[in-house]
Tab-separated table of C-alpha atoms and ligand atoms in Angstrom:
chain	number	residue	atom	x	y	z
A	1	MET	CA	0.000	0.000	0.000
A	2	THR	CA	1.406	3.415	-0.913
A	3	LEU	CA	0.496	6.233	1.412
A	4	LYS	CA	0.174	9.644	-0.198
A	5	LEU	CA	2.218	11.670	2.268
A	6	LYS	CA	3.643	15.143	1.779
A	7	ASP	CA	6.665	14.004	3.783
A	8	LYS	CA	7.517	10.364	3.114
A	9	SER	CA	10.365	10.432	5.635
A	10	LEU	CA	7.739	10.185	8.393
A	11	ILE	CA	7.417	6.476	7.663
A	12	VAL	CA	10.276	4.648	9.332
A	13	SER	CA	10.947	1.006	10.090
A	14	GLN	CA	13.883	1.194	12.445
A	15	ALA	CA	14.052	1.614	16.201
A	16	PHE	CA	15.292	4.941	17.626
A	17	ILE	CA	17.925	4.335	20.291
A	18	ASN	CA	20.316	6.947	21.668
A	19	GLY	CA	19.646	9.277	18.740
A	20	ASP	CA	20.294	6.624	16.057
A	21	TRP	CA	17.868	4.777	13.807
A	22	VAL	CA	18.801	1.109	14.069
A	23	ASP	CA	17.651	-2.313	12.873
A	24	ALA	CA	16.937	-5.186	15.238
A	25	ASP	CA	20.143	-7.089	16.093
A	26	SER	CA	18.693	-10.108	14.299
A	27	GLY	CA	17.682	-8.059	11.255
A	28	GLU	CA	14.169	-9.461	11.633
A	29	THR	CA	11.081	-7.365	10.961
A	30	LEU	CA	7.344	-7.377	11.623
A	31	ASP	CA	4.670	-6.424	9.085
A	32	VAL	CA	2.158	-3.659	9.679
A	33	THR	CA	-1.146	-4.103	7.855
A	34	ASN	CA	-4.242	-1.998	7.284
A	35	PRO	CA	-7.209	-3.474	9.217
A	36	ALA	CA	-9.666	-2.116	6.650
A	37	THR	CA	-8.147	-3.937	3.691
A	38	GLY	CA	-5.557	-6.364	5.026
A	39	ALA	CA	-3.038	-4.597	2.768
A	40	TRP	CA	0.608	-4.395	3.813
A	41	VAL	CA	1.495	-0.861	4.951
A	42	SER	CA	5.096	-1.145	6.116
A	43	LYS	CA	7.448	-3.151	8.293
A	44	VAL	CA	9.182	-2.432	11.601
A	45	SER	CA	12.146	-3.900	13.462
A	46	LYS	CA	11.644	-6.985	15.601
A	47	CYS	CA	13.804	-6.013	18.586
A	48	GLY	CA	14.232	-7.963	21.819
A	49	THR	CA	15.976	-7.911	25.200
A	50	ALA	CA	19.439	-6.726	24.115
A	51	GLU	CA	18.160	-3.686	22.212
A	52	THR	CA	15.824	-2.839	25.107
A	53	ARG	CA	18.714	-2.930	27.561
A	54	ARG	CA	20.806	-0.606	25.350
A	55	MET	CA	17.890	1.783	25.040
A	56	ILE	CA	17.437	1.913	28.824
A	57	GLU	CA	21.161	2.518	29.391
A	58	ALA	CA	21.159	5.349	26.844
A	59	ALA	CA	18.135	6.908	28.515
A	60	SER	CA	19.767	6.664	31.912
A	61	VAL	CA	22.800	8.631	30.711
A	62	ALA	CA	20.693	11.231	28.879
A	63	GLN	CA	18.391	11.722	31.852
A	64	LYS	CA	21.201	12.861	34.126
A	65	SER	CA	22.027	15.802	31.831
A	66	TRP	CA	18.383	16.524	31.071
A	67	ALA	CA	17.542	16.828	34.760
A	68	LYS	CA	19.969	19.779	34.899
A	69	THR	CA	18.208	21.771	32.167
A	70	THR	CA	16.089	24.765	33.059
A	71	VAL	CA	12.329	24.504	32.849
A	72	LYS	CA	12.411	27.114	30.076
A	73	GLU	CA	14.640	24.859	27.970
A	74	ARG	CA	12.250	21.936	28.520
A	75	ALA	CA	9.271	24.093	27.637
A	76	ALA	CA	10.932	25.350	24.446
A	77	LEU	CA	11.803	21.833	23.266
A	78	LEU	CA	8.279	20.540	23.861
A	79	ARG	CA	6.830	23.580	22.107
A	80	ARG	CA	8.991	22.874	19.026
A	81	TRP	CA	7.742	19.273	19.034
A	82	PHE	CA	4.136	20.461	19.367
A	83	ASN	CA	4.582	22.829	16.398
A	84	LEU	CA	6.075	20.067	14.235
A	85	ILE	CA	3.263	17.651	15.124
A	86	MET	CA	0.633	20.192	14.132
A	87	GLU	CA	2.521	21.159	10.944
A	88	ASN	CA	2.452	17.472	9.967
A	89	GLN	CA	-1.085	16.785	11.197
A	90	GLU	CA	-2.406	15.586	7.843
A	91	ASP	CA	0.434	13.129	7.191
A	92	LEU	CA	0.285	11.803	10.746
A	93	ALA	CA	-3.486	11.323	10.382
A	94	GLN	CA	-3.006	9.408	7.111
A	95	ILE	CA	-0.472	7.102	8.793
A	96	LEU	CA	-2.785	6.590	11.770
A	97	THR	CA	-5.782	5.649	9.636
A	98	ALA	CA	-3.681	3.315	7.482
A	99	GLU	CA	-2.467	1.275	10.443
A	100	GLN	CA	-5.357	1.643	12.899
A	101	GLY	CA	-8.410	2.020	10.679
A	102	LYS	CA	-10.281	4.907	12.329
A	103	PRO	CA	-11.942	7.470	10.015
A	104	LEU	CA	-9.586	10.209	8.844
A	105	ALA	CA	-11.574	12.918	10.626
A	106	GLU	CA	-11.047	11.053	13.907
A	107	SER	CA	-7.352	10.587	13.133
A	108	ARG	CA	-6.926	14.313	12.509
A	109	GLY	CA	-8.698	14.866	15.813
A	110	GLU	CA	-6.393	12.430	17.585
A	111	ILE	CA	-3.269	14.168	16.265
A	112	ALA	CA	-4.526	17.503	17.621
A	113	TYR	CA	-5.617	15.825	20.872
A	114	GLY	CA	-2.178	14.228	21.278
A	115	ALA	CA	-0.395	17.486	20.417
A	116	ASN	CA	-2.460	19.315	23.030
A	117	TYR	CA	-0.777	17.237	25.748
A	118	VAL	CA	2.627	18.331	24.432
A	119	GLU	CA	1.586	21.980	24.432
A	120	TRP	CA	-0.023	21.673	27.869
A	121	PHE	CA	3.020	20.097	29.510
A	122	SER	CA	5.413	22.532	27.836
A	123	GLU	CA	3.472	25.157	29.809
A	124	GLU	CA	3.088	23.100	32.976
A	125	SER	CA	6.839	22.453	33.172
A	126	LYS	CA	7.152	26.010	34.527
A	127	ARG	CA	4.666	25.394	37.318
A	128	VAL	CA	6.275	22.684	39.383
A	129	TYR	CA	6.172	24.137	42.868
A	130	GLY	CA	7.591	22.854	46.123
A	131	ASP	CA	6.668	23.858	49.667
A	132	ILE	CA	8.044	25.530	52.739
A	133	ILE	CA	6.606	23.832	55.814
A	134	PRO	CA	6.523	25.312	59.346
A	135	GLN	CA	9.529	24.008	61.281
A	136	PRO	CA	9.084	21.772	64.341
A	137	SER	CA	11.786	23.747	66.204
A	138	ASN	CA	13.474	27.100	65.622
A	139	ASP	CA	16.876	25.677	64.764
A	140	LYS	CA	15.432	23.984	61.646
A	141	ARG	CA	13.810	24.851	58.335
A	142	VAL	CA	11.731	22.389	56.305
A	143	MET	CA	11.485	22.452	52.501
A	144	VAL	CA	9.896	20.198	49.898
A	145	ILE	CA	11.112	19.984	46.306
A	146	LYS	CA	10.002	17.805	43.391
A	147	GLN	CA	12.531	15.932	41.280
A	148	PRO	CA	12.256	13.742	38.168
A	149	VAL	CA	11.790	10.032	38.874
A	150	GLY	CA	14.439	9.123	36.254
A	151	VAL	CA	13.961	6.761	33.308
A	152	VAL	CA	10.305	6.150	32.444
A	153	ALA	CA	9.044	3.224	30.347
A	154	CYS	CA	5.953	4.090	28.296
A	155	ILE	CA	3.938	1.126	27.004
A	156	THR	CA	1.113	2.191	24.720
A	157	PRO	CA	-1.910	0.613	23.002
A	158	TRP	CA	-3.168	0.440	19.433
A	159	ASN	CA	-6.462	2.315	19.895
A	160	PHE	CA	-4.842	5.791	20.184
A	161	PRO	CA	-1.339	5.204	18.798
A	162	ASN	CA	-0.468	8.909	18.822
A	163	ALA	CA	-2.230	10.490	21.806
A	164	MET	CA	-1.498	7.756	24.350
A	165	LEU	CA	2.205	8.219	23.662
A	166	THR	CA	2.336	12.024	23.752
A	167	ARG	CA	0.397	12.129	26.985
A	168	LYS	CA	3.071	9.995	28.632
A	169	ILE	CA	6.201	11.413	26.966
A	170	ALA	CA	5.313	15.098	27.382
A	171	PRO	CA	4.879	15.164	31.183
A	172	ALA	CA	7.926	12.921	31.616
A	173	ILE	CA	10.160	15.246	29.578
A	174	ALA	CA	8.675	18.332	31.238
A	175	ALA	CA	9.501	16.819	34.635
A	176	GLY	CA	13.129	16.122	33.658
A	177	CYS	CA	12.821	12.386	32.949
A	178	ALA	CA	14.014	10.395	29.910
A	179	VAL	CA	11.728	7.880	28.191
A	180	VAL	CA	11.928	4.441	26.625
A	181	CYS	CA	8.831	3.567	24.624
A	182	LYS	CA	7.191	0.395	23.392
A	183	PRO	CA	4.154	1.014	21.170
A	184	ALA	CA	1.699	-1.750	20.229
A	185	ASN	CA	2.943	-3.902	17.353
A	186	ALA	CA	-0.321	-3.381	15.462
A	187	THR	CA	0.202	0.392	15.238
A	188	PRO	CA	3.895	1.293	15.590
A	189	LEU	CA	4.147	3.689	12.629
A	190	SER	CA	2.394	6.611	14.331
A	191	ALA	CA	4.748	6.305	17.293
A	192	LEU	CA	7.844	6.108	15.083
A	193	ALA	CA	6.680	9.165	13.118
A	194	LEU	CA	6.414	11.072	16.401
A	195	MET	CA	10.064	10.169	17.065
A	196	VAL	CA	11.102	11.510	13.649
A	197	LEU	CA	9.542	14.816	14.679
A	198	ALA	CA	11.094	14.666	18.154
A	199	GLU	CA	14.510	14.269	16.529
A	200	ARG	CA	13.783	17.265	14.274
A	201	ALA	CA	12.668	19.276	17.289
A	202	GLY	CA	16.131	18.728	18.763
A	203	PHE	CA	15.627	16.171	21.546
A	204	PRO	CA	19.160	15.241	22.710
A	205	PRO	CA	20.308	11.660	21.953
A	206	GLY	CA	18.950	9.136	24.435
A	207	LEU	CA	16.252	11.396	25.899
A	208	VAL	CA	13.463	9.735	23.896
A	209	ASN	CA	13.892	6.206	22.600
A	210	ILE	CA	11.527	3.767	20.995
A	211	LEU	CA	11.602	0.216	19.805
A	212	THR	CA	9.215	-2.307	18.372
A	213	GLY	CA	9.323	-6.080	18.376
A	214	ARG	CA	9.003	-8.984	20.790
A	215	THR	CA	6.441	-7.676	23.278
A	216	ALA	CA	6.983	-10.215	26.065
A	217	GLU	CA	10.796	-9.894	26.018
A	218	ILE	CA	10.765	-6.115	25.810
A	219	GLY	CA	8.120	-5.849	28.546
A	220	ALA	CA	10.079	-8.144	30.850
A	221	GLU	CA	13.232	-6.025	30.476
A	222	LEU	CA	11.340	-2.753	30.961
A	223	THR	CA	9.752	-3.981	34.175
A	224	SER	CA	12.831	-5.697	35.630
A	225	ASN	CA	15.724	-3.395	34.717
A	226	PRO	CA	16.611	-1.390	37.840
A	227	LEU	CA	17.502	1.688	35.765
A	228	VAL	CA	13.826	2.089	34.851
A	229	ARG	CA	12.192	3.875	37.776
A	230	LYS	CA	8.659	4.113	36.494
A	231	VAL	CA	6.378	2.238	34.113
A	232	THR	CA	3.359	3.968	32.611
A	233	PHE	CA	0.942	1.760	30.706
A	234	THR	CA	-2.346	2.111	28.866
A	235	GLY	CA	-4.059	-1.161	28.022
A	236	SER	CA	-6.058	-4.003	29.453
A	237	THR	CA	-6.521	-4.723	33.159
A	238	PRO	CA	-4.997	-8.245	33.015
A	239	VAL	CA	-1.808	-6.947	31.347
A	240	GLY	CA	-1.681	-4.002	33.762
A	241	LYS	CA	-1.849	-6.358	36.726
A	242	GLN	CA	0.965	-8.455	35.279
A	243	LEU	CA	3.162	-5.386	34.728
A	244	MET	CA	2.473	-4.161	38.278
A	245	ALA	CA	3.476	-7.550	39.674
A	246	GLU	CA	6.693	-7.527	37.621
A	247	CYS	CA	7.485	-3.960	38.745
A	248	ALA	CA	7.159	-4.953	42.387
A	249	ALA	CA	10.537	-6.726	42.401
A	250	THR	CA	12.396	-3.424	41.888
A	251	VAL	CA	9.697	-1.266	43.532
A	252	LYS	CA	9.085	0.847	40.450
A	253	ARG	CA	6.399	3.466	40.420
A	254	THR	CA	3.548	2.678	38.058
A	255	SER	CA	0.717	4.549	36.371
A	256	MET	CA	-1.931	2.264	34.955
A	257	GLU	CA	-4.713	3.384	32.617
A	258	LEU	CA	-6.622	0.130	32.283
A	259	GLY	CA	-9.970	-1.260	31.200
A	260	GLY	CA	-13.411	0.256	31.702
A	261	ASN	CA	-17.065	-0.700	31.826
A	262	ALA	CA	-18.646	2.734	31.536
A	263	PRO	CA	-22.306	3.128	32.462
A	264	PHE	CA	-24.262	5.726	30.489
A	265	ILE	CA	-27.351	6.604	32.545
A	266	VAL	CA	-30.393	8.374	31.134
A	267	PHE	CA	-32.802	9.628	33.819
A	268	ASP	CA	-36.450	10.447	33.152
A	269	ASP	CA	-35.775	14.196	33.470
A	270	ALA	CA	-32.984	14.140	30.858
A	271	ASP	CA	-33.000	16.018	27.580
A	272	ILE	CA	-33.412	12.854	25.487
A	273	ASP	CA	-32.097	14.343	22.231
A	274	SER	CA	-28.950	15.461	23.943
A	275	ALA	CA	-28.594	12.055	25.655
A	276	VAL	CA	-28.830	10.362	22.246
A	277	GLN	CA	-26.118	12.656	20.910
A	278	GLY	CA	-23.914	11.872	23.915
A	279	ALA	CA	-24.506	8.130	23.574
A	280	MET	CA	-23.551	8.243	19.884
A	281	ILE	CA	-20.192	9.843	20.498
A	282	SER	CA	-19.340	8.018	23.702
A	283	LYS	CA	-20.292	4.626	22.221
A	284	TYR	CA	-19.249	4.735	18.565
A	285	ARG	CA	-16.094	6.913	18.658
A	286	ASN	CA	-13.221	4.790	17.309
A	287	ALA	CA	-15.758	2.006	16.528
A	288	GLY	CA	-16.283	1.519	20.255
A	289	GLN	CA	-12.605	0.853	20.910
A	290	THR	CA	-11.879	3.258	23.750
A	291	CYS	CA	-11.494	2.579	27.454
A	292	VAL	CA	-14.048	5.313	28.144
A	293	CYS	CA	-16.667	4.069	25.658
A	294	SER	CA	-20.167	3.636	27.083
A	295	ASN	CA	-20.380	-0.076	27.739
A	296	ARG	CA	-23.826	-0.271	29.355
A	297	ILE	CA	-26.655	2.146	28.579
A	298	LEU	CA	-28.958	2.341	31.614
A	299	VAL	CA	-32.281	4.051	30.864
A	300	GLN	CA	-35.139	4.852	33.255
A	301	SER	CA	-38.104	2.707	32.131
A	302	SER	CA	-40.485	5.629	31.568
A	303	VAL	CA	-38.212	7.090	28.845
A	304	SER	CA	-36.661	3.896	27.492
A	305	GLU	CA	-38.998	3.570	24.504
A	306	GLU	CA	-38.382	7.163	23.386
A	307	PHE	CA	-34.627	6.939	23.969
A	308	THR	CA	-34.258	3.593	22.178
A	309	ALA	CA	-36.277	4.736	19.150
A	310	LYS	CA	-34.261	7.944	18.763
A	311	PHE	CA	-30.940	6.193	19.418
A	312	THR	CA	-31.764	3.540	16.795
A	313	GLU	CA	-32.607	6.271	14.250
A	314	ALA	CA	-29.294	7.989	14.995
A	315	VAL	CA	-27.314	4.755	14.575
A	316	LYS	CA	-28.875	4.331	11.105
A	317	THR	CA	-26.898	7.400	10.008
A	318	LEU	CA	-23.535	5.783	10.768
A	319	VAL	CA	-21.504	4.766	7.730
A	320	VAL	CA	-19.250	1.726	8.091
A	321	GLY	CA	-16.218	1.513	5.840
A	322	ASN	CA	-12.573	2.137	5.160
A	323	GLY	CA	-11.462	5.100	7.289
A	324	ASP	CA	-9.796	6.836	4.348
A	325	GLN	CA	-13.114	7.130	2.469
A	326	GLU	CA	-15.063	10.390	2.666
A	327	GLY	CA	-18.195	10.124	4.814
A	328	VAL	CA	-17.198	6.967	6.714
A	329	THR	CA	-17.907	7.291	10.451
A	330	VAL	CA	-17.184	3.760	11.733
A	331	GLY	CA	-13.998	2.022	10.653
A	332	PRO	CA	-12.896	-1.582	11.100
A	333	LEU	CA	-11.927	-3.129	14.415
A	334	ILE	CA	-8.210	-3.634	14.907
A	335	ASP	CA	-8.184	-7.231	13.651
A	336	GLU	CA	-10.440	-10.156	12.799
A	337	LYS	CA	-10.013	-11.730	16.226
A	338	ALA	CA	-11.411	-8.557	17.793
A	339	ALA	CA	-14.363	-8.542	15.371
A	340	VAL	CA	-15.172	-12.175	16.116
A	341	GLY	CA	-14.892	-11.473	19.855
A	342	VAL	CA	-17.353	-8.566	19.654
A	343	CYS	CA	-19.834	-10.688	17.683
A	344	GLU	CA	-19.583	-13.308	20.442
A	345	PHE	CA	-20.808	-10.688	22.921
A	346	ILE	CA	-23.872	-10.133	20.701
A	347	ASP	CA	-24.490	-13.875	20.331
A	348	ASP	CA	-24.229	-14.434	24.083
A	349	ALA	CA	-26.741	-11.647	24.792
A	350	VAL	CA	-29.185	-12.835	22.114
A	351	ALA	CA	-28.952	-16.428	23.346
A	352	LYS	CA	-29.918	-15.162	26.830
A	353	GLY	CA	-32.927	-13.171	25.587
A	354	ALA	CA	-31.646	-9.808	24.270
A	355	MET	CA	-33.198	-8.334	21.116
A	356	VAL	CA	-31.433	-6.455	18.354
A	357	THR	CA	-32.940	-3.128	17.215
A	358	ILE	CA	-30.209	-2.465	14.645
A	359	GLY	CA	-27.067	-4.250	13.462
A	360	GLY	CA	-26.517	-7.613	15.094
A	361	GLY	CA	-23.232	-9.035	13.863
A	362	MET	CA	-20.442	-8.978	11.338
A	363	SER	CA	-20.858	-6.342	8.618
A	364	SER	CA	-21.434	-7.575	5.067
A	365	ARG	CA	-17.972	-6.133	4.371
A	366	GLY	CA	-16.579	-9.023	6.426
A	367	GLY	CA	-12.993	-8.930	7.709
A	368	CYS	CA	-12.665	-6.622	10.706
A	369	PHE	CA	-15.977	-4.789	10.245
A	370	VAL	CA	-18.802	-5.142	12.782
A	371	GLU	CA	-22.208	-3.523	12.356
A	372	PRO	CA	-23.088	-0.751	14.827
A	373	THR	CA	-25.521	-2.605	17.060
A	374	ILE	CA	-28.103	-1.841	19.733
A	375	LEU	CA	-29.370	-4.559	22.077
A	376	VAL	CA	-32.481	-4.225	24.236
A	377	ASN	CA	-33.976	-6.510	26.888
A	378	VAL	CA	-30.491	-6.868	28.300
A	379	SER	CA	-29.914	-8.389	31.752
A	380	ARG	CA	-27.027	-8.646	34.196
A	381	ASP	CA	-26.238	-12.288	33.416
A	382	MET	CA	-25.137	-11.310	29.896
A	383	ARG	CA	-21.422	-10.791	29.230
A	384	VAL	CA	-22.082	-7.263	27.918
A	385	PHE	CA	-23.010	-6.194	31.441
A	386	SER	CA	-19.786	-7.184	33.138
A	387	GLU	CA	-17.093	-7.292	30.437
A	388	GLU	CA	-15.535	-4.551	28.320
A	389	ILE	CA	-17.001	-4.917	24.795
A	390	PHE	CA	-14.452	-2.755	22.902
A	391	GLY	CA	-16.640	-2.648	19.808
A	392	PRO	CA	-19.688	-0.870	18.351
A	393	VAL	CA	-22.337	-2.611	20.458
A	394	ALA	CA	-24.697	-0.698	22.769
A	395	PRO	CA	-26.611	-2.839	25.304
A	396	ILE	CA	-29.623	-1.069	26.855
A	397	LEU	CA	-30.863	-1.994	30.336
A	398	THR	CA	-33.723	-0.319	32.167
A	399	PHE	CA	-34.071	0.800	35.781
A	400	GLU	CA	-36.820	2.241	37.972
A	401	SER	CA	-35.163	4.481	40.569
A	402	GLU	CA	-32.076	6.647	41.113
A	403	ASP	CA	-30.751	4.241	43.745
A	404	GLU	CA	-31.135	1.308	41.394
A	405	ALA	CA	-29.294	3.165	38.628
A	406	ILE	CA	-26.367	3.956	40.925
A	407	GLU	CA	-26.225	0.390	42.210
A	408	MET	CA	-26.229	-1.021	38.664
A	409	ALA	CA	-23.618	1.488	37.511
A	410	ASN	CA	-21.263	0.595	40.368
A	411	ASP	CA	-21.787	-3.161	39.994
A	412	THR	CA	-18.405	-3.736	38.307
A	413	GLU	CA	-14.753	-4.051	39.255
A	414	PHE	CA	-13.956	-1.235	36.798
A	415	GLY	CA	-14.059	2.490	37.586
A	416	LEU	CA	-12.771	4.603	34.694
A	417	ALA	CA	-15.551	6.723	33.119
A	418	ALA	CA	-19.274	7.070	33.754
A	419	TYR	CA	-21.861	9.312	32.099
A	420	PHE	CA	-25.338	10.444	33.066
A	421	TYR	CA	-28.021	12.747	31.767
A	422	SER	CA	-30.322	14.656	34.110
A	423	ARG	CA	-31.552	18.232	34.409
A	424	ASP	CA	-32.297	18.005	38.131
A	425	ILE	CA	-29.500	19.873	39.934
A	426	GLY	CA	-29.905	17.910	43.171
A	427	ARG	CA	-29.713	14.618	41.300
A	428	VAL	CA	-26.663	15.826	39.391
A	429	TYR	CA	-24.696	16.213	42.633
A	430	ARG	CA	-26.131	13.098	44.320
A	431	VAL	CA	-25.380	10.802	41.406
A	432	ALA	CA	-21.999	12.301	40.443
A	433	GLU	CA	-20.730	11.916	44.001
A	434	GLN	CA	-21.899	8.309	44.372
A	435	LEU	CA	-20.543	6.961	41.090
A	436	GLU	CA	-17.353	5.010	41.808
A	437	TYR	CA	-15.457	6.308	38.779
A	438	GLY	CA	-12.450	8.541	38.112
A	439	ILE	CA	-14.248	10.512	35.389
A	440	VAL	CA	-17.937	11.469	35.251
A	441	GLY	CA	-19.541	13.070	32.188
A	442	ILE	CA	-22.724	14.928	33.212
A	443	ASN	CA	-24.936	15.795	30.247
A	444	GLU	CA	-21.781	15.310	28.173
A	445	GLY	CA	-20.423	12.430	26.101
A	446	VAL	CA	-16.958	13.859	25.361
A	447	ILE	CA	-14.803	13.945	28.468
A	448	SER	CA	-11.191	13.663	27.288
A	449	ASN	CA	-8.963	16.720	27.093
A	450	GLU	CA	-5.448	17.630	28.164
A	451	MET	CA	-6.538	20.081	30.861
A	452	ALA	CA	-8.505	17.492	32.856
A	453	PRO	CA	-7.165	14.555	34.902
A	454	PHE	CA	-7.768	11.320	32.978
A	455	GLY	CA	-7.665	8.106	35.001
A	456	GLY	CA	-9.613	5.534	36.928
A	457	VAL	CA	-10.280	3.944	40.288
A	458	LYS	CA	-10.756	0.292	41.310
A	459	GLU	CA	-9.375	-2.095	38.660
A	460	SER	CA	-9.302	0.644	36.026
A	461	GLY	CA	-5.942	1.733	37.343
A	462	SER	CA	-4.051	4.455	39.129
A	463	GLY	CA	-2.411	7.746	38.267
A	464	ARG	CA	-3.756	10.674	36.260
A	465	GLU	CA	-2.800	11.847	32.778
A	466	GLY	CA	-3.125	15.483	31.708
A	467	SER	CA	-4.132	18.432	33.909
A	468	LYS	CA	-2.184	20.131	36.694
A	469	TYR	CA	-1.933	16.732	38.407
A	470	GLY	CA	-0.372	15.019	35.391
A	471	MET	CA	3.267	15.765	36.240
A	472	ASP	CA	3.048	14.423	39.795
A	473	ASP	CA	3.275	10.887	38.426
A	474	TYR	CA	6.718	11.668	36.975
A	475	MET	CA	8.234	13.345	40.022
A	476	ASP	CA	9.442	12.262	43.429
A	477	ILE	CA	8.963	14.434	46.476
A	478	LYS	CA	12.093	15.238	48.437
A	479	TYR	CA	11.945	16.794	51.897
A	480	MET	CA	14.998	18.733	53.061
A	481	CYS	CA	15.536	19.537	56.696
A	482	VAL	CA	18.043	22.326	57.289
A	483	GLY	CA	19.385	22.377	60.856
A	484	GLY	CA	21.763	24.534	62.894
A	485	ILE	CA	19.939	27.786	62.187
A	486	ASP	CA	19.806	29.121	65.765
A	487	LYS	CA	23.067	30.761	66.880
B	1	SIN	C1	-8.286	5.148	25.952
B	1	SIN	O1	-9.120	4.528	25.347
B	1	SIN	O2	-7.436	4.568	26.628
B	1	SIN	C2	-8.184	6.656	25.891
B	1	SIN	C3	-9.407	7.328	25.471
B	1	SIN	C4	-9.283	8.840	25.492
B	1	SIN	O3	-8.208	9.388	25.693
B	1	SIN	O4	-10.302	9.491	25.305
């Protein structure tokens, strides 16, 4: 497949280690294919343990010098990277759609979304404040400063191959850390293109490094090497738990942005048209492949008929197809295994009594395409209630009372995002405060932005990305006690 890029040098196959573009030691490569067509897009290096170790050692050396830079220097470097990302937005979006499948409009949006984290943290780097604390006795003074944690390993998923990386790298660099990155093998090209731009922006050798290849080997080295002081990961809860267990041996800090099972609650006093709009975006963005996608739509019985009818009409307007085609709003899933898995959720629900109002299975396009689907008559014994669907399927359950809605919403081990629609101000506070989630969208289906803290509770993870809290995860607190002050 030939991509029509203005700047073809954004497509690279090699790993970026210590400022050099290098092949895997073995010379082996992995293929990257387009999920919409199955066509070959490019290849990348199949690196392993030895390359990972070299990358970590390079980062460790670079970090020591970087920690001595002024915050203005860090801000300027990140700003140059931000400018380059936005100047190359169209090419980066084309690469993203080719390897990930999402519609081009969404890819353009993701590039801007990812760049916003770089811009935000270039600004936030200047606002890292310490504290002066009242002294316990007059011969002492007590101060608190924040210092970079050191080398940070960033492990990123295929659903947002650009933004999940920038929102880890940018705060790390702003804090004075160096990074070693491992993007998902399904979508490495977007991450490598970001490194091309980082090199152009003038990142010193070793400060940002990336490799692709043998996931298990690379992951094991990242989590066991004592030079890595922090691992930040976005992905599934089972993998997050495994990484946390591996990190325990060297007591690394971790930030985990893991799975979700977002409830989307529609109360009887909601503006139904606006709830439908919110459900459309929060469910079908990226073909339902986001951790914050609505997973269970909970509707008060008195408005369920109206909501379902309007939601079904809205879903009819979605256009499934290849993300590079004009007008397409739902692209393929990442691979055929994912598409089959999502259809199994539908089959399980239907076998247990659910009914399909629209969609219902694999799209006639076949391959990785699944029809946008709505299920009604859904109950808690169905897999769609308790598991993360990660596809374009919206199960609707009904409830009678506010308490029941909250109980159903919290009946999960996950706690990333929740949404609800209500115009009753008292209910807005009551419900928002009782939902056991890190993020709550109230009369709003779009909740992600760089200025807000993104992250979950319970088994959805720990740590926050973006916002004024976002750099805390990349810094250690040091307390200094100065004695001998009294004469
Ligand atoms: C995710 O799916 O992990 C991220 C979604 C977002 O940033 O909105």
